[in-house]
Short mmCIF file of C-alpha atoms in Angstrom, two decimals:
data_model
loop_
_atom_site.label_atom_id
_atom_site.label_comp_id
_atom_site.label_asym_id
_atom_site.label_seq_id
_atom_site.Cartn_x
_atom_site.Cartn_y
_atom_site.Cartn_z
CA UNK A 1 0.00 0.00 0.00
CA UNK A 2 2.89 2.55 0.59
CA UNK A 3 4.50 1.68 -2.63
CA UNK A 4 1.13 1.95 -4.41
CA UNK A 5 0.57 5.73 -2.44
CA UNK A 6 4.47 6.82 -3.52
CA UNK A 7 3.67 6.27 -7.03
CA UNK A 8 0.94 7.95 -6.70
CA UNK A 9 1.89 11.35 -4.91
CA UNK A 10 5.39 10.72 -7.54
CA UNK A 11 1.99 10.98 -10.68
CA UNK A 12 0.94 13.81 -9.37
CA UNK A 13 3.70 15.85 -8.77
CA UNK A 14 5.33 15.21 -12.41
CA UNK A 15 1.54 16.13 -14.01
CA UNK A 16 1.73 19.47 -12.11
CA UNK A 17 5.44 19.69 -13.04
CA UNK A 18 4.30 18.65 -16.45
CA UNK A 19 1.09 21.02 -16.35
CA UNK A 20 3.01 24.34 -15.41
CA UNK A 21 5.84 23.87 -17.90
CA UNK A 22 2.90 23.96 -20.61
CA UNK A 23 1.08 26.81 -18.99
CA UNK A 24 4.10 29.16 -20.12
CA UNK A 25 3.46 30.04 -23.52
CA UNK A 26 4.46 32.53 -25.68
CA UNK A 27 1.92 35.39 -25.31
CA UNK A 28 0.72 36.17 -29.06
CA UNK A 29 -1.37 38.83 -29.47
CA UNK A 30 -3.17 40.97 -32.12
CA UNK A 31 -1.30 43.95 -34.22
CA UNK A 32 -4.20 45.77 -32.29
CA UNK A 33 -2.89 44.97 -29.33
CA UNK A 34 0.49 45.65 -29.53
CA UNK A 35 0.19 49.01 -31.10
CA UNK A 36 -2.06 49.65 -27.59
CA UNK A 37 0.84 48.42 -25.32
CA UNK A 38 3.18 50.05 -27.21
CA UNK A 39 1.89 53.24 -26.16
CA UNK A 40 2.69 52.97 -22.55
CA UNK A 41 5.21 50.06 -22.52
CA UNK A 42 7.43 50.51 -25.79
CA UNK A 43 9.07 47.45 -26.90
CA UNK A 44 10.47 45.66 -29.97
CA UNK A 45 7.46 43.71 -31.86
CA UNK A 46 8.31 39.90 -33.61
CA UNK A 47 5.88 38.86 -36.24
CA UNK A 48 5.16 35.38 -36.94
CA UNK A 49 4.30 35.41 -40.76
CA UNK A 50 2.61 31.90 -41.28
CA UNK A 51 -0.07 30.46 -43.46
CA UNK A 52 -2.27 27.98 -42.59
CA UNK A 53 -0.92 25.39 -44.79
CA UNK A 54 2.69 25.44 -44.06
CA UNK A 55 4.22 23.21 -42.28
CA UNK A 56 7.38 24.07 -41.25
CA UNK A 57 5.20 27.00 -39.36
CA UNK A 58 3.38 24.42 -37.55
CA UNK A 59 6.67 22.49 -36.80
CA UNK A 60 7.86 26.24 -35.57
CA UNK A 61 4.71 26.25 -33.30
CA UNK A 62 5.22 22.99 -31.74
CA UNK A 63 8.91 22.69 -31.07
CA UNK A 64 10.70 26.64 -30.91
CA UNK A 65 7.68 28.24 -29.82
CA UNK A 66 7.17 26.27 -26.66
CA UNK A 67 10.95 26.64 -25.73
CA UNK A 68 10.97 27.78 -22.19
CA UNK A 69 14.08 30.55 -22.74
CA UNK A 70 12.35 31.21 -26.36
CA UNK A 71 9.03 31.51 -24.16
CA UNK A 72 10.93 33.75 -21.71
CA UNK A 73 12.72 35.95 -23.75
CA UNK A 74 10.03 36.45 -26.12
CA UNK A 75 7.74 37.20 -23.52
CA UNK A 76 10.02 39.75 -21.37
CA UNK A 77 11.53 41.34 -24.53
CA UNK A 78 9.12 41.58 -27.17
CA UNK A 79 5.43 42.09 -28.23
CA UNK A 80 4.87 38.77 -30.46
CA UNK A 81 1.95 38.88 -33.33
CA UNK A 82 1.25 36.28 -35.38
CA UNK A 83 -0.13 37.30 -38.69
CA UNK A 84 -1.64 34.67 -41.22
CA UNK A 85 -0.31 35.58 -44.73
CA UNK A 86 -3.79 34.94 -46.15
CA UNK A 87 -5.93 36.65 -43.88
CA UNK A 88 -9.14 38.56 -45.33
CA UNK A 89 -9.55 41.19 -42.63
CA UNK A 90 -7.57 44.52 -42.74
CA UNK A 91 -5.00 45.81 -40.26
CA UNK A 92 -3.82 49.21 -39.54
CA UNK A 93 -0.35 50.50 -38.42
CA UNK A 94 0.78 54.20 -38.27
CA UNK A 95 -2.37 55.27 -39.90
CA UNK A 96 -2.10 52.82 -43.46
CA UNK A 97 -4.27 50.45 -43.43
CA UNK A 98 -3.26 47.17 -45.35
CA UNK A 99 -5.88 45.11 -47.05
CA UNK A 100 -6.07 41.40 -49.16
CA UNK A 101 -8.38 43.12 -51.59
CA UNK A 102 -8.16 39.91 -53.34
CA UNK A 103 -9.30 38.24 -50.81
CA UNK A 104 -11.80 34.66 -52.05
CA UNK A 105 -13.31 33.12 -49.60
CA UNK A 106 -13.65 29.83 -51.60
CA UNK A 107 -10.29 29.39 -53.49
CA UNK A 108 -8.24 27.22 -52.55
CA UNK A 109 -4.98 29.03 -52.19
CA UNK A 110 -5.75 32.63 -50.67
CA UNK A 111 -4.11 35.38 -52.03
CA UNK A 112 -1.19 37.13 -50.21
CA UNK A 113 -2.73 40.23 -47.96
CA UNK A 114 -0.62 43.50 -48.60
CA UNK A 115 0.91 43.61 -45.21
CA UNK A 116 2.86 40.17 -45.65
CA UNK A 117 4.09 41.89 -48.97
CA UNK A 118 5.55 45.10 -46.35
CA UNK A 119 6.56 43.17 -43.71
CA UNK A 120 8.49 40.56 -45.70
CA UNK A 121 9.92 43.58 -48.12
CA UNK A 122 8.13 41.37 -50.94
CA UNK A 123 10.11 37.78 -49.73
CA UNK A 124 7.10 35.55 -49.49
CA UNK A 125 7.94 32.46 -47.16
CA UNK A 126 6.83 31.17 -44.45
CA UNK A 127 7.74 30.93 -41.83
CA UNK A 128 9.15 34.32 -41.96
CA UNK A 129 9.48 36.69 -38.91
CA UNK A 130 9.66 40.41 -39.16
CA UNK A 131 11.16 42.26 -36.28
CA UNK A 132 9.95 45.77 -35.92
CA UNK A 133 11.48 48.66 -33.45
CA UNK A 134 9.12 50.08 -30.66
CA UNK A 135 8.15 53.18 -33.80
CA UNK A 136 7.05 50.19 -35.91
CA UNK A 137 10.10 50.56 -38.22
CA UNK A 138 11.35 46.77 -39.80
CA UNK A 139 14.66 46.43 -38.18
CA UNK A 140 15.01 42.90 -40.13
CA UNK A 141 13.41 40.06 -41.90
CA UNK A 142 14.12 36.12 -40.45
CA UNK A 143 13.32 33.75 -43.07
CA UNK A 144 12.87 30.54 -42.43
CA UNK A 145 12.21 27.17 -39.29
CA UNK A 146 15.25 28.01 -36.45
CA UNK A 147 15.25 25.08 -33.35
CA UNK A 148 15.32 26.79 -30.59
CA UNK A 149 18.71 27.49 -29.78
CA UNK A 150 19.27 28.71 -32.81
CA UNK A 151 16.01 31.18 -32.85
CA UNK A 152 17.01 32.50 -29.18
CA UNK A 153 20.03 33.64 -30.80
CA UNK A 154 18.51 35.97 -33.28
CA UNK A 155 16.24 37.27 -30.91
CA UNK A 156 19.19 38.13 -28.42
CA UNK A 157 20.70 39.81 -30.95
CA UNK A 158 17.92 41.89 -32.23
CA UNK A 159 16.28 42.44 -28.65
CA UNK A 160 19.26 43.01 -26.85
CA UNK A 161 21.06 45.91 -29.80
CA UNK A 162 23.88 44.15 -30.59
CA UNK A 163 22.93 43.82 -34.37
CA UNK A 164 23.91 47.72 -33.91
CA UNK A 165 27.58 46.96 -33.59
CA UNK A 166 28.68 43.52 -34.32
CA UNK A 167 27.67 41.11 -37.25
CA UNK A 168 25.61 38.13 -36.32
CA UNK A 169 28.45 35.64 -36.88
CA UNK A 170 30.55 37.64 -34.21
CA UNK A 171 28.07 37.35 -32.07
CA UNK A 172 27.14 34.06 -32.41
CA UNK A 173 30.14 32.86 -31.44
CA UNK A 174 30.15 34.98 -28.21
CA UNK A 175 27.03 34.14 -27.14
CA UNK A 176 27.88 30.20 -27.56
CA UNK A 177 31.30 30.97 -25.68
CA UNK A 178 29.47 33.25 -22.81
CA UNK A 179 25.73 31.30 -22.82
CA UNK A 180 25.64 27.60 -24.13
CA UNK A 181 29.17 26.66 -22.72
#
C-alpha cells in the first residue's frame, strides 16, 4: 500500500510539473494589441508570418515556440503577433491600413494580404518573422524554421542591440562561448 501511495503522490507531482511547464506560452497577441501596449510600454514587436498550410510553421509552433528561454525571452523582450499571410480582414499600423483586396473566400490558395508583402519587403515564405522597433520601423526580416537554440540567438541579438555593432556571426560565437558553454 505505501508503494502503491508513492507512485501515486510521484503521478501527481510530475503532471503538475508537467502542467506548469505547458502553462508558459508565448503570449501572441493581435497587431491591435500591440500598437495599444506600445503606447505605454514601448518594446520591440516579432511577427510570426505563417499560413495555414505550411508546415514548417506548424513544426515552428510545436517545437521553438514552446521553448521555455524562447518563451521567456520572447515574452520579457518583445510584443509577439502572429499574422496569417492569407488573412481577409484589414489591419492598420501608423495610420495605413493594409488590405487582401483579393481576398476569395472559396479558393483554394488565398491570395497574399498587402501587409505580408511590407513586412516581408516582398520575400514571401513562411515561416518568416519580421522584427519591428518600438516606432514600428522593420529592423530585419528572419526567413525561415530556427530550433530553438538557434532562434534564441537571433532574438538576443535583435532584442538586446547588438545587431547595432557587431555582425551576427561575431556574435554568435560569443554568445555560444558566454551562454551555451
Amino acid at each position: 500500500m505505501k508503494k502503491l501511495s508513492l507512485i501515486f503522490a510521484i503521478i501527481c507531482l510530475l503532471t503538475t510539473f508537467n502542467a506548469n511547464a505547458q502553462s508558459e506560452k508565448i503570449n501572441w497577441m493581435s497587431f491591435e494589441e500591440a500598437v495599444k501596449l506600445n503606447e505605454t510600454a514601448p518594446k520591440k514587436i516579432l511577427i510570426d508570418v505563417y499560413t495555414d498550410w505550411c508546415g514548417w510553421c506548424t513544426k515552428m509552433d510545436q517545437t521553438t515556440f514552446i521553448d521555455k528561454d524562447v518563451v521567456a525571452y520572447m515574452n520579457e523582450n518583445y510584443y509577439a503577433v502572429k499574422f496569417n499571410a492569407e488573412q481577409a480582414e484589414d489591419v492598420t499600423i501608423n495610420g495605413k491600413t493594409y488590405q487582401n483586396p483579393n481576398y476569395n473566400e472559396n479558393a483554394k490558395r488565398k491570395p497574399t494580404h498587402q501587409l505580408a508583402h511590407y513586412l516581408l519587403n516582398n520575400r514571401l515564405s513562411y515561416p518568416s518573422y519580421s522584427i519591428l522597433d518600438k516606432d514600428f520601423n522593420i529592423i530585419t526580416v528572419v526567413p525561415g524554421y530556427y530550433p530553438a537554440q538557434e532562434f534564441e540567438k537571433v532574438i538576443v541579438f535583435i532584442g538586446e542591440d547588438y545587431y547595432k555593432d557587431l555582425s551576427f556571426e561575431t556574435f554568435s560565437k560569443e554568445y555560444a562561448e558566454k551562454y551555451r558553454a
